[in-house]
Amino acid sequence: QQQVKQSPQSLIVQKGGISIINCAYENTAFDYFPWYQQFPGKGPALLIAIRPDVSEKKEGRFTISFNKSAKQFSLHIMDSQPGDSATYFCAAGWGKLQFGAGTQVVVTP
Amino acid sequence: NAGVTQTPKFQVLKTGQSMTLQCAQDMNHEYMSWYRQDPGMGLRLIHYSVGAGITDQGEVPNGYNVSRSTTEDFPLRLLSAAPSQTSVYFCASSYRDGAYEQYFGPGTRLTVT
């Protein structure tokens, strides 16, 4: 069973818009919540990560919001650009990561 | 640094054949892992290693073997390939087991007919 549920499966956003991807986890022992970005034909690469002692982390146009009580976290991509078109995976765990199913983001010009 | 390298990039096998997917890292990372990526399933952990000589099973280990004789190398062996093992395989490494960035290789696309 998938311990990390990710939605939506895909989304289309206009250039300059906001992309929001949500994830929910079940295991309260999870202590590390990274987001990975994957371009076609490439391996995933770490985008941003958060630990549960903070509720938000921002790096440039990318922000993670974390709600420990609801066991949910989300990725916000502000001012989306065509170069952000990729598949995004949330993950949770400690070393041994459980990954979400992925969200394909398409940013239209 | 080359980072994490994987060979081959593509492979076609017939049912019942065996093969080894190679993975190497030059970052002196203790932790290495193998994932398979299937549409709509995300990345699922096959096997992992927290150091040379130490391996353990992940979420989907059946049909796969691993060994870790050196810090650098972590090969994945398919014992008797089945069509259900058609997938993209990624090797990853990180400094240690824990809240550390995992560096992924470019992947091996395997088709079993």
Coordinates of C-alpha atoms in Angstrom, one line a residue:
Chain A
Q1 CA 0.0 0.0 0.0
Q2 CA 1.2 3.5 -0.8
Q3 CA 2.1 5.3 2.4
V4 CA 2.5 8.6 0.6
K5 CA -0.5 9.8 -1.5
Q6 CA 0.1 12.6 -4.0
S7 CA -2.3 14.7 -6.0
P8 CA -3.1 15.8 -8.6
Q9 CA -1.7 13.3 -11.1
S10 CA -1.1 16.1 -13.6
L11 CA -1.7 19.8 -13.9
I12 CA -1.4 22.5 -16.5
V13 CA -0.6 26.0 -15.5
Q14 CA 0.0 29.2 -17.4
K15 CA 3.4 30.9 -17.3
G16 CA 3.4 33.2 -14.3
G17 CA 0.8 31.1 -12.4
I18 CA 1.0 29.1 -9.2
S19 CA 1.4 25.3 -9.2
I20 CA 0.3 23.5 -6.1
I21 CA 0.9 19.8 -5.4
N22 CA -0.3 18.1 -2.3
C23 CA 0.9 15.0 -0.4
A24 CA -0.4 13.1 2.5
Y25 CA 1.4 10.5 4.6
E26 CA 0.4 7.9 7.2
N27 CA 3.4 7.1 9.2
T28 CA 3.9 9.6 12.1
A29 CA 7.5 8.3 12.4
F30 CA 8.5 10.0 9.1
D31 CA 10.9 12.7 9.8
Y32 CA 12.1 14.0 6.5
F33 CA 10.0 15.3 3.6
P34 CA 11.8 16.1 0.3
W35 CA 10.5 17.0 -3.1
Y36 CA 12.2 15.7 -6.2
Q37 CA 12.0 17.1 -9.7
Q38 CA 12.5 14.8 -12.7
F39 CA 12.9 15.8 -16.3
P40 CA 12.2 13.3 -19.1
G41 CA 15.0 10.8 -19.5
K42 CA 16.8 11.9 -16.4
G43 CA 17.0 10.8 -12.8
P44 CA 15.1 12.7 -10.1
A45 CA 17.0 15.5 -8.4
L46 CA 16.3 17.1 -5.0
L47 CA 14.4 20.3 -5.2
I48 CA 13.6 21.2 -1.6
A49 CA 13.2 19.4 1.6
I50 CA 11.7 20.1 5.1
R51 CA 11.8 18.6 8.5
P52 CA 8.7 18.6 10.7
D53 CA 10.0 21.1 13.2
V54 CA 9.1 24.0 10.8
S55 CA 5.8 24.7 9.0
E56 CA 7.2 26.3 5.9
K57 CA 10.4 26.5 3.9
K58 CA 11.0 28.7 0.9
E59 CA 13.8 28.5 -1.7
G60 CA 13.4 30.9 -4.5
R61 CA 10.1 30.3 -6.2
F62 CA 9.6 27.0 -4.5
T63 CA 7.8 26.7 -1.1
I64 CA 7.0 23.7 1.0
S65 CA 4.1 24.0 3.5
F66 CA 3.9 21.4 6.2
N67 CA 1.0 20.5 8.5
K68 CA 2.1 17.9 11.0
S69 CA -1.3 17.5 12.7
A70 CA -3.0 16.8 9.3
K71 CA 0.0 14.7 8.1
Q72 CA 0.0 16.7 4.9
F73 CA 2.6 18.8 3.0
S74 CA 2.5 20.6 -0.2
L75 CA 4.7 22.2 -2.9
H76 CA 3.9 25.6 -4.2
I77 CA 5.7 26.8 -7.4
M78 CA 5.3 30.6 -7.7
D79 CA 5.6 32.4 -11.0
S80 CA 5.7 29.1 -12.9
Q81 CA 8.0 29.1 -15.9
P82 CA 8.1 26.7 -19.0
G83 CA 11.4 25.4 -17.6
D84 CA 9.5 24.1 -14.6
S85 CA 7.7 21.6 -16.8
A86 CA 8.6 18.3 -15.2
T87 CA 7.4 15.5 -13.0
Y88 CA 7.5 16.3 -9.3
F89 CA 7.6 13.6 -6.6
C90 CA 7.0 14.1 -2.9
A91 CA 8.7 11.7 -0.5
A92 CA 8.7 10.9 3.2
G93 CA 10.7 8.8 5.5
W94 CA 14.1 8.7 7.1
G95 CA 16.8 7.4 4.7
K96 CA 14.5 4.8 3.2
L97 CA 12.1 7.1 1.4
Q98 CA 8.5 6.4 0.5
F99 CA 7.7 8.3 -2.7
G100 CA 4.4 9.6 -4.0
A101 CA 3.1 8.6 -7.4
G102 CA 4.3 11.8 -9.1
T103 CA 2.6 14.9 -10.6
Q104 CA 3.3 15.9 -14.2
V105 CA 3.4 19.7 -14.4
V106 CA 3.1 21.4 -17.7
V107 CA 3.6 25.2 -17.9
T108 CA 2.2 26.8 -21.0
P109 CA 3.8 29.9 -22.5
Chain B
N1 CA 33.0 14.0 -9.9
A2 CA 30.9 11.8 -12.1
G3 CA 28.3 11.4 -9.4
V4 CA 26.2 8.3 -9.8
T5 CA 26.7 6.3 -13.0
Q6 CA 24.6 3.4 -14.3
T7 CA 25.1 1.0 -17.1
P8 CA 23.6 0.0 -19.4
K9 CA 21.1 2.8 -20.3
F10 CA 18.8 0.4 -22.2
Q11 CA 18.4 -3.4 -22.1
V12 CA 16.1 -5.9 -23.6
L13 CA 15.9 -9.3 -22.1
K14 CA 13.9 -12.5 -22.8
T15 CA 11.9 -14.1 -20.0
G16 CA 14.1 -16.2 -17.9
Q17 CA 17.4 -14.5 -18.7
S18 CA 19.5 -13.0 -16.0
M19 CA 21.5 -9.8 -16.0
T20 CA 23.3 -7.3 -13.7
L21 CA 22.6 -3.6 -13.7
Q22 CA 25.7 -1.7 -12.7
C23 CA 25.8 1.3 -10.3
A24 CA 28.8 3.2 -9.1
Q25 CA 29.3 6.5 -7.2
D26 CA 32.4 8.5 -6.6
M27 CA 31.2 10.6 -3.7
N28 CA 32.3 8.2 -0.9
H29 CA 28.6 7.9 0.1
E30 CA 27.7 5.2 2.7
Y31 CA 24.1 4.8 1.7
M32 CA 23.1 3.4 -1.7
S33 CA 19.8 2.2 -3.0
W34 CA 17.9 0.8 -6.0
Y35 CA 14.5 1.9 -7.1
R36 CA 12.2 1.0 -9.9
Q37 CA 9.9 3.5 -11.5
D38 CA 6.6 2.5 -13.1
P39 CA 3.9 4.8 -14.4
G40 CA 1.5 5.9 -11.7
M41 CA 3.6 4.1 -9.0
G42 CA 6.3 6.6 -8.2
L43 CA 9.6 5.2 -7.2
R44 CA 9.6 2.0 -5.2
L45 CA 12.6 0.9 -3.1
I46 CA 14.0 -2.5 -4.2
H47 CA 17.1 -3.0 -2.0
Y48 CA 19.4 -0.7 -0.1
S49 CA 22.8 -0.7 1.6
V50 CA 24.1 1.4 4.6
G51 CA 27.7 0.5 3.9
A52 CA 30.1 -2.0 2.4
G53 CA 29.0 -5.6 3.2
I54 CA 25.6 -4.5 4.5
T55 CA 22.4 -4.8 2.4
D56 CA 18.7 -5.1 3.2
Q57 CA 15.4 -5.4 1.4
G58 CA 13.2 -2.6 0.5
E59 CA 9.5 -2.5 -0.6
V60 CA 9.7 -4.7 -3.7
P61 CA 12.8 -7.1 -3.4
N62 CA 11.4 -10.3 -5.0
G63 CA 13.3 -11.4 -8.0
Y64 CA 16.3 -9.1 -7.3
N65 CA 19.7 -9.6 -5.5
V66 CA 22.3 -7.1 -4.5
S67 CA 25.7 -7.1 -3.0
R68 CA 28.0 -4.3 -1.7
S69 CA 31.6 -5.4 -1.7
T70 CA 33.0 -1.8 -2.0
T71 CA 31.8 1.6 -1.0
E72 CA 31.6 2.7 -4.7
D73 CA 29.7 -0.2 -6.3
F74 CA 26.2 -1.5 -5.8
P75 CA 25.1 -3.9 -8.6
L76 CA 21.5 -5.1 -9.0
R77 CA 21.1 -8.7 -10.2
L78 CA 17.9 -10.0 -11.9
L79 CA 17.9 -13.7 -11.3
S80 CA 15.3 -14.8 -13.9
A81 CA 13.7 -11.9 -15.7
A82 CA 10.0 -11.7 -15.9
P83 CA 7.8 -9.3 -17.9
S84 CA 6.7 -7.7 -14.6
Q85 CA 10.2 -6.5 -14.2
T86 CA 9.9 -4.2 -17.2
S87 CA 10.6 -0.8 -15.7
V88 CA 13.1 2.0 -15.4
Y89 CA 15.6 1.4 -12.7
F90 CA 17.4 4.1 -10.7
C91 CA 20.3 3.8 -8.4
A92 CA 20.8 6.5 -5.8
S93 CA 23.3 7.3 -3.1
S94 CA 23.5 9.6 -0.1
Y95 CA 26.1 10.6 2.5
R96 CA 24.4 8.4 5.1
D97 CA 21.1 6.8 5.9
G98 CA 18.9 9.6 7.2
A99 CA 17.7 13.0 6.2
Y100 CA 20.3 13.5 3.5
E101 CA 19.9 14.3 -0.2
Q102 CA 19.8 11.3 -2.4
Y103 CA 21.7 11.6 -5.7
F104 CA 20.1 9.6 -8.5
G105 CA 21.8 8.1 -11.5
P106 CA 20.4 8.5 -15.1
G107 CA 18.5 5.2 -15.0
T108 CA 18.4 2.0 -16.9
R109 CA 15.3 1.3 -19.1
L110 CA 14.7 -2.5 -19.0
T111 CA 12.2 -4.4 -21.2
V112 CA 11.5 -8.0 -20.6
T113 CA 9.7 -9.8 -23.5

